[in-house]
Backbone as a printed PyTorch tensor [residue, N CA C, xyz], in Angstrom:
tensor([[[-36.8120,  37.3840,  40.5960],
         [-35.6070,  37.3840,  39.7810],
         [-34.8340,  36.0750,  39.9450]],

        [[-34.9670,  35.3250,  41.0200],
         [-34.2600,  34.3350,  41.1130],
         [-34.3940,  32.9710,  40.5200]],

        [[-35.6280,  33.4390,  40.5730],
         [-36.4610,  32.3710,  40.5900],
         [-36.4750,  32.1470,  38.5940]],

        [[-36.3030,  33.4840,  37.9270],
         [-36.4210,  33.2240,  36.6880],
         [-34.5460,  32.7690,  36.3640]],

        [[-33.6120,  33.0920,  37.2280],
         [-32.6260,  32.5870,  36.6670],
         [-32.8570,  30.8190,  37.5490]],

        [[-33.1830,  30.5260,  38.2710],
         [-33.0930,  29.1090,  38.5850],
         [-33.9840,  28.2530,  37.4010]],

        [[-35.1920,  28.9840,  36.6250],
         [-35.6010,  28.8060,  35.4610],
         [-34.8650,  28.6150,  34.8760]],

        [[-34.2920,  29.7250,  34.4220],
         [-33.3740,  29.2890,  32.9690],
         [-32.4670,  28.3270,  33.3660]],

        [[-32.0380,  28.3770,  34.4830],
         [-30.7420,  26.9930,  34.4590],
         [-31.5630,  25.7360,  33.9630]],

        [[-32.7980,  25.5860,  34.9210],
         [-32.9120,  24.5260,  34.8840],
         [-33.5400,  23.5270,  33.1520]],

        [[-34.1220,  24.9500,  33.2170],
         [-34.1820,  24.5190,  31.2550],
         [-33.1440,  24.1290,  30.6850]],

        [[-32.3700,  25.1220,  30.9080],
         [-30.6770,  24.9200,  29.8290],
         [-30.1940,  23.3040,  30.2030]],

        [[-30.0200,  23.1670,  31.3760],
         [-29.8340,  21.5510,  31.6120],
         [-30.5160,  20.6570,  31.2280]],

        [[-32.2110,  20.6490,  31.0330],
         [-32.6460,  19.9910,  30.5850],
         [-32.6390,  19.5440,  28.9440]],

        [[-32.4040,  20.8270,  28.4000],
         [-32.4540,  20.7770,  27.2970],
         [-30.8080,  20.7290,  26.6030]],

        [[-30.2920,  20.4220,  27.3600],
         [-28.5630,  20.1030,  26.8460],
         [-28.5280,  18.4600,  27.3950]],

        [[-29.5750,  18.2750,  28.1730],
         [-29.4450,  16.4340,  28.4940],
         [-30.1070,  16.2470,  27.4590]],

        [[-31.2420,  16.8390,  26.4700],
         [-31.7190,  16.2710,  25.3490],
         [-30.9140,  15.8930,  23.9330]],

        [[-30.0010,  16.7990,  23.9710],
         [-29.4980,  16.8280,  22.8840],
         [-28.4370,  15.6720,  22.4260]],

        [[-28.0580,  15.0100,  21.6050],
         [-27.0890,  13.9650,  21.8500],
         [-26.4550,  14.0100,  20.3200]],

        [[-25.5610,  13.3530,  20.2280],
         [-24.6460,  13.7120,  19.0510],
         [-24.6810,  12.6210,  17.9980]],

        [[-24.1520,  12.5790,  16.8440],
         [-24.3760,  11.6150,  15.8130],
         [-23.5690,  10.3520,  16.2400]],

        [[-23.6590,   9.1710,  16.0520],
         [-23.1720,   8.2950,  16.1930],
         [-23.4430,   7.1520,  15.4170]],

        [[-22.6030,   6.0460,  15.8820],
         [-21.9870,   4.9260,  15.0620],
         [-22.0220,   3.9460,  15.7280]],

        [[-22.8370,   3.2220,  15.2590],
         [-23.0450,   1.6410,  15.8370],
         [-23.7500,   2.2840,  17.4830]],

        [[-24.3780,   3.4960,  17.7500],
         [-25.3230,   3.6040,  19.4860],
         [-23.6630,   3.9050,  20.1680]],

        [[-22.5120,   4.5250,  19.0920],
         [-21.1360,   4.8690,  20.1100],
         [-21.3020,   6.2770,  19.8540]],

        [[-21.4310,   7.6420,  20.6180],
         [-21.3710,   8.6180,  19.7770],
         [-19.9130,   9.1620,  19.0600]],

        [[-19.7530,   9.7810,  18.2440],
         [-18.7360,  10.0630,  17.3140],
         [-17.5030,  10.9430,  18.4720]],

        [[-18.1510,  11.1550,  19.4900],
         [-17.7030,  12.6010,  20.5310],
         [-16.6830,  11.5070,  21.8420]],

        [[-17.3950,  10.0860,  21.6800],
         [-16.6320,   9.2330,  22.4710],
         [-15.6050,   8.5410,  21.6140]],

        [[-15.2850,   8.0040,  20.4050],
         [-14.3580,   7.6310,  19.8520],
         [-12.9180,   8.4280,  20.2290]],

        [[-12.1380,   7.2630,  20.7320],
         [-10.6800,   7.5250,  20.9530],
         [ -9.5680,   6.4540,  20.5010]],

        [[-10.1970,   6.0040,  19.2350],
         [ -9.1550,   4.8230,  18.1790],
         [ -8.2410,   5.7600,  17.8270]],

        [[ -7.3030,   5.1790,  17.4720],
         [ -6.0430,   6.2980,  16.8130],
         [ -6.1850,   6.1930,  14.6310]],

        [[ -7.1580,   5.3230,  14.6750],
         [ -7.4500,   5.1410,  13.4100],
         [ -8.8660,   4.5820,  13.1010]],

        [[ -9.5300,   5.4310,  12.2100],
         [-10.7300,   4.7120,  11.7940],
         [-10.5410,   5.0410,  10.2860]],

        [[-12.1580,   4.4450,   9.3190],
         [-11.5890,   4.0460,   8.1390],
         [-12.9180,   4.5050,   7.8090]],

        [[-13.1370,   5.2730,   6.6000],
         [-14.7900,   5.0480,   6.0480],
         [-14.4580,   4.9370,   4.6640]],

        [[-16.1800,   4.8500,   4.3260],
         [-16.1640,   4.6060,   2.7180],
         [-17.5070,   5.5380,   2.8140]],

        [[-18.0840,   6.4600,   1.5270],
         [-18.8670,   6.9100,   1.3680],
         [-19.4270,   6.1860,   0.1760]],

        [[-21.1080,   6.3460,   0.2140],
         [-21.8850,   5.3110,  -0.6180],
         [-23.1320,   6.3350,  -1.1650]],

        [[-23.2620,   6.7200,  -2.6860],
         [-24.2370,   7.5150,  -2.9760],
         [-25.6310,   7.0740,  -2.9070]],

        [[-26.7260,   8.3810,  -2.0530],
         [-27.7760,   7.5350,  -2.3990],
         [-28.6910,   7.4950,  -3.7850]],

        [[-29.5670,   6.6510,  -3.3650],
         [-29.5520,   6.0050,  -5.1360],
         [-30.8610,   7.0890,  -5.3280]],

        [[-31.1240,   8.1960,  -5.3730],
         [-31.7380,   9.2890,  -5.1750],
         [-30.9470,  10.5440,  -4.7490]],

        [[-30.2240,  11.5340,  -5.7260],
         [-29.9980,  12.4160,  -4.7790],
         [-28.4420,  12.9700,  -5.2620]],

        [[-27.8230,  13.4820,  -4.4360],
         [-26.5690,  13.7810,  -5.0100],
         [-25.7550,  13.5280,  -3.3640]],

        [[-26.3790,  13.6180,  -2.1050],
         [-25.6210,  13.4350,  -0.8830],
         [-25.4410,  11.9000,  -1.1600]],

        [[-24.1470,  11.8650,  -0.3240],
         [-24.0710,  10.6020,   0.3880],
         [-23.8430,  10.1950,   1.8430]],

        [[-24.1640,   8.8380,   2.0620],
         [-23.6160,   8.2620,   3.3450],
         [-22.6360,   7.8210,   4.2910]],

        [[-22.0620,   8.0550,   4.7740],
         [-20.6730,   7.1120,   5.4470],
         [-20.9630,   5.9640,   6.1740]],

        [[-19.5560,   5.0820,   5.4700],
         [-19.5530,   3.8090,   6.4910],
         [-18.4470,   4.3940,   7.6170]],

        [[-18.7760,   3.5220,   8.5400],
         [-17.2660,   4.3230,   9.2960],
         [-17.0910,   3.1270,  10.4030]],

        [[-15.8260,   2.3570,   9.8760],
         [-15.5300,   1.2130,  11.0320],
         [-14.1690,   1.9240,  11.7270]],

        [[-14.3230,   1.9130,  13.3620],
         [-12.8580,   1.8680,  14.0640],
         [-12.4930,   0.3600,  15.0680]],

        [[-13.0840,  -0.3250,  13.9900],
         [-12.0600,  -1.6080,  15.0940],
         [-13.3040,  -2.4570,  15.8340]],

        [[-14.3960,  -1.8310,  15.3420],
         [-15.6030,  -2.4430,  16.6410],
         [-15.7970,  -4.2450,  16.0500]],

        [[-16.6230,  -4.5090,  16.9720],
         [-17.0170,  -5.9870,  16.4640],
         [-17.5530,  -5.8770,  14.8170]],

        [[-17.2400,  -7.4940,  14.1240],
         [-17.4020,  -7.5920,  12.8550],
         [-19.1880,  -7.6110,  12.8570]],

        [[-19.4910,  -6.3540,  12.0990],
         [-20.6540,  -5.8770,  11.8470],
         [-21.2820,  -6.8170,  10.4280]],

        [[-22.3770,  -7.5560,  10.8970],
         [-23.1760,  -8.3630,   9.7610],
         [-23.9070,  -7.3610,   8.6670]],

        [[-24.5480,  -6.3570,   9.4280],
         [-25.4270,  -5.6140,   8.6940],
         [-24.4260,  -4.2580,   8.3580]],

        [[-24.5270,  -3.7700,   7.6890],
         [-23.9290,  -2.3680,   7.1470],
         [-24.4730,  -1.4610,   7.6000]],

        [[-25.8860,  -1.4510,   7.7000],
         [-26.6110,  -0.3770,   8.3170],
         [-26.3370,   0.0950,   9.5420]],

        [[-25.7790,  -1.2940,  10.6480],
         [-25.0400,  -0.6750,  11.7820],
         [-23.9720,   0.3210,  11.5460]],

        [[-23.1900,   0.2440,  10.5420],
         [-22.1300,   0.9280,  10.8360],
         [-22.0360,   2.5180,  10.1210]],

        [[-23.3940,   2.8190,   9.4430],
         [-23.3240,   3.9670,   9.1590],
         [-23.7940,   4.9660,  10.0070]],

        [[-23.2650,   6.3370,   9.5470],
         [-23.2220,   7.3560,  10.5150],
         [-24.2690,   7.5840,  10.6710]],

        [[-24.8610,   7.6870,  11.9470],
         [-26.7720,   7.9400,  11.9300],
         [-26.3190,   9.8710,  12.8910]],

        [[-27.8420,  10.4460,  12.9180],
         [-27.9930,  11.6680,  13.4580],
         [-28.6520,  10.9000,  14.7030]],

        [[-29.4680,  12.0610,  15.5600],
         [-29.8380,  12.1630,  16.9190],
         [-30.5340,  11.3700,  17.2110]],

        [[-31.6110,  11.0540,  15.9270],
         [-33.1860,  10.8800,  15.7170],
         [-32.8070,   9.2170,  14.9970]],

        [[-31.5660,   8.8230,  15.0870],
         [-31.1570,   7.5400,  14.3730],
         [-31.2290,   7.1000,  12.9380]],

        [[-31.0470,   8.1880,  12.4040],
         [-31.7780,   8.4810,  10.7240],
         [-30.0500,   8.5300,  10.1380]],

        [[-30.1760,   8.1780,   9.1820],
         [-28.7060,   7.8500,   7.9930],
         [-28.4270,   9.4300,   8.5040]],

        [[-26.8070,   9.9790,   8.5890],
         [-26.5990,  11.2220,   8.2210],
         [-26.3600,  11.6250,   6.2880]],

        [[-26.2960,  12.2790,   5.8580],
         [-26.1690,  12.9920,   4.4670],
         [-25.3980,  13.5550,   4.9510]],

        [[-24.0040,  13.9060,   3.7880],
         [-22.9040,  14.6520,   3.6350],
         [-22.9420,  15.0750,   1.9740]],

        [[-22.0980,  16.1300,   1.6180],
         [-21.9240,  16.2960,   0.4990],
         [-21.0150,  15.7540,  -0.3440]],

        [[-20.1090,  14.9060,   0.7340],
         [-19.1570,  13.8070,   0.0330],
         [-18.7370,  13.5980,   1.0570]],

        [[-17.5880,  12.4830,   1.1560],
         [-16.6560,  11.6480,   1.9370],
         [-15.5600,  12.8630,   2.3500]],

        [[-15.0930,  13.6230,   1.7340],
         [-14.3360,  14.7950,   2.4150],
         [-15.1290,  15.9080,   3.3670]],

        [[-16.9250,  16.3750,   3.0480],
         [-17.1280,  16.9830,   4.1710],
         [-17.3230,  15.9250,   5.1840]],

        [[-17.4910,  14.8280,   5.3780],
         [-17.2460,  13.9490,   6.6330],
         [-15.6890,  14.1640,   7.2900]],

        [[-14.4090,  14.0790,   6.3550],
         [-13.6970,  13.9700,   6.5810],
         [-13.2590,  15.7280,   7.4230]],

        [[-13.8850,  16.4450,   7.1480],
         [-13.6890,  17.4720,   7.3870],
         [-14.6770,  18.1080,   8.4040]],

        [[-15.4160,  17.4050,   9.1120],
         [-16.3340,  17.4970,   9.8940],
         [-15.7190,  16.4050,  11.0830]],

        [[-14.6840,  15.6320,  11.0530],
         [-15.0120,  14.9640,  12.2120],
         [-13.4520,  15.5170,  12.1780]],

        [[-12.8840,  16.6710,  11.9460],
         [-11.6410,  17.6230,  12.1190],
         [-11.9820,  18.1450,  13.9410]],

        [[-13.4730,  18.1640,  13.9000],
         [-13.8620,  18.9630,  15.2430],
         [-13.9120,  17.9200,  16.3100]],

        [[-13.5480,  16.4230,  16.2630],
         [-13.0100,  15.3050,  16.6130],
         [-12.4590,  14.7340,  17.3760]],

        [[-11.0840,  15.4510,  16.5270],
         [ -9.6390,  15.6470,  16.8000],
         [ -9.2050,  14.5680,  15.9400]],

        [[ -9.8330,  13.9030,  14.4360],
         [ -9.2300,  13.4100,  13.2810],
         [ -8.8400,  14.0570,  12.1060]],

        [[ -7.9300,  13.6120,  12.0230],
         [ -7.4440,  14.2270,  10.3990],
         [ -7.0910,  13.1500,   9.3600]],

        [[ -6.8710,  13.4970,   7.9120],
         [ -7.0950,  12.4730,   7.1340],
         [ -5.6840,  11.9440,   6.9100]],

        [[ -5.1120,  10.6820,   7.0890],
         [ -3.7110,   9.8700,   6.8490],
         [ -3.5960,   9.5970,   5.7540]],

        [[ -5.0770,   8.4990,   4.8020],
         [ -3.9720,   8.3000,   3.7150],
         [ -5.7240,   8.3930,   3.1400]],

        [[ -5.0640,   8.0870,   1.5490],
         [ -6.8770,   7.8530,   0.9410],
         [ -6.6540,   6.4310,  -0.0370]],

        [[ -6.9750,   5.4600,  -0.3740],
         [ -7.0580,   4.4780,  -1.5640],
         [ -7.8430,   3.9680,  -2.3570]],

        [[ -8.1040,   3.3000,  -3.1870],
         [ -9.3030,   2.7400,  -3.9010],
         [ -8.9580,   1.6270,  -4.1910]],

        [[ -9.8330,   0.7190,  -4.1210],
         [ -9.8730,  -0.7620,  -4.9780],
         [-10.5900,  -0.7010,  -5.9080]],

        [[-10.1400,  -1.6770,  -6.6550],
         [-10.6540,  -2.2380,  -8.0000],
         [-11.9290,  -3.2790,  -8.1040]],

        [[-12.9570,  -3.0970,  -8.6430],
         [-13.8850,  -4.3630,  -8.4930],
         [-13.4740,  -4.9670,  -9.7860]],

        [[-13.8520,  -6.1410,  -9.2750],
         [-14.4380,  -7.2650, -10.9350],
         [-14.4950,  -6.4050, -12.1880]],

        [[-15.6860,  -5.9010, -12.0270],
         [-16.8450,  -4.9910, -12.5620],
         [-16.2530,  -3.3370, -13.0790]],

        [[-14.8640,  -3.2590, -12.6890],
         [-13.8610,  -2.4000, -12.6430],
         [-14.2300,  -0.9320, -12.0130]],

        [[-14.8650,  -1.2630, -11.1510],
         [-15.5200,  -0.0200, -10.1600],
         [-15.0660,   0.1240,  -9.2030]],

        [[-14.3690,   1.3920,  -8.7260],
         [-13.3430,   2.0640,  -7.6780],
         [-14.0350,   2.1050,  -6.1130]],

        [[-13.9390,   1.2130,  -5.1350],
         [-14.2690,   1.9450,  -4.2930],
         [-13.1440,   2.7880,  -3.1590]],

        [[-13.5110,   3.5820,  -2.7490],
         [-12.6640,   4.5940,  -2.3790],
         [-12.8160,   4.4330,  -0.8780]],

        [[-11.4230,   4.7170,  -0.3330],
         [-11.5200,   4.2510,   1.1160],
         [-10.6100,   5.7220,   2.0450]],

        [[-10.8500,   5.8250,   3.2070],
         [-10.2520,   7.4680,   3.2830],
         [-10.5270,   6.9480,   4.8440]],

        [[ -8.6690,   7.1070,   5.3990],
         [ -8.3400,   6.6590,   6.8080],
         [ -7.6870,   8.1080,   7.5350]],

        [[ -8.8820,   8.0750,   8.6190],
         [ -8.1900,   9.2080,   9.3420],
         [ -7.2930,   8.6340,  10.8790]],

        [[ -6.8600,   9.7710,  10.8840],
         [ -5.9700,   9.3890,  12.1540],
         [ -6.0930,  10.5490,  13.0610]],

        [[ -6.3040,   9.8530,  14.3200],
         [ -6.4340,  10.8570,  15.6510],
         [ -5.1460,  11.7250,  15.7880]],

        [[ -5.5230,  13.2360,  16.4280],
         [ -4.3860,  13.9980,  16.0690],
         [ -3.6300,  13.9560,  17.7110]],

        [[ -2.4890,  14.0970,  17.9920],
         [ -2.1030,  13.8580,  18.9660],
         [ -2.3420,  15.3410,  19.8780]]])
């Protein structure tokens, strides 16, 4: 009997050191403690999900691809828009401050949506 609960612990630990959380730029989302970060969501060109960018302040990122939200396995995450992100990183401790859009050239909106850490 003991021996099957020193089993199960030792699984459960092992398999909770496997698991690791989505992250941004190799930071996971679970360590962020900015009082403000900023994303933009970007559709893919296939599909109806989209991607998040999500900068809080880190070094000026050359590639874009760094700064989107990846899963466990380092793969783009998919959302169903920029609000279930926004509403997913509620479990965080962010909430959404303000939302805006710019204007392109080309007269195309991009949309920008700043959350703020909740005190």
């Amino acid at each position: 009997m003991k021996r099957t609960i020193l089993l199960a612990a030792m699984l459960a630990c092992f398999a909770y050191g496997k698991v690791s959380a989505q992250t941004i730029n190799g930071v996971k989302l679970s360590e962020l403690k900015e009082p403000f970060l900023e994303l933009r969501a970007f559709k893919q060109d296939f599909g109806s999900k989209v991607i998040v960018q999500l900068e809080y302040g880190q070094r000026v990122i050359s590639d874009r691809q760094a700064s989107i939200v990846k899963d466990e396995n380092g793969k783009n995450m998919e959302f169903n828009s920029a609000l279930d992100f926004v509403n997913k990183m509620k479990a965080y401790g962010y909430e959404l401050f303000t939302a805006y859009g710019v204007t392109l050239r080309d007269d195309t909106i991009l949309k920008y949506y700043v959350l703020k850490r909740k005190d």
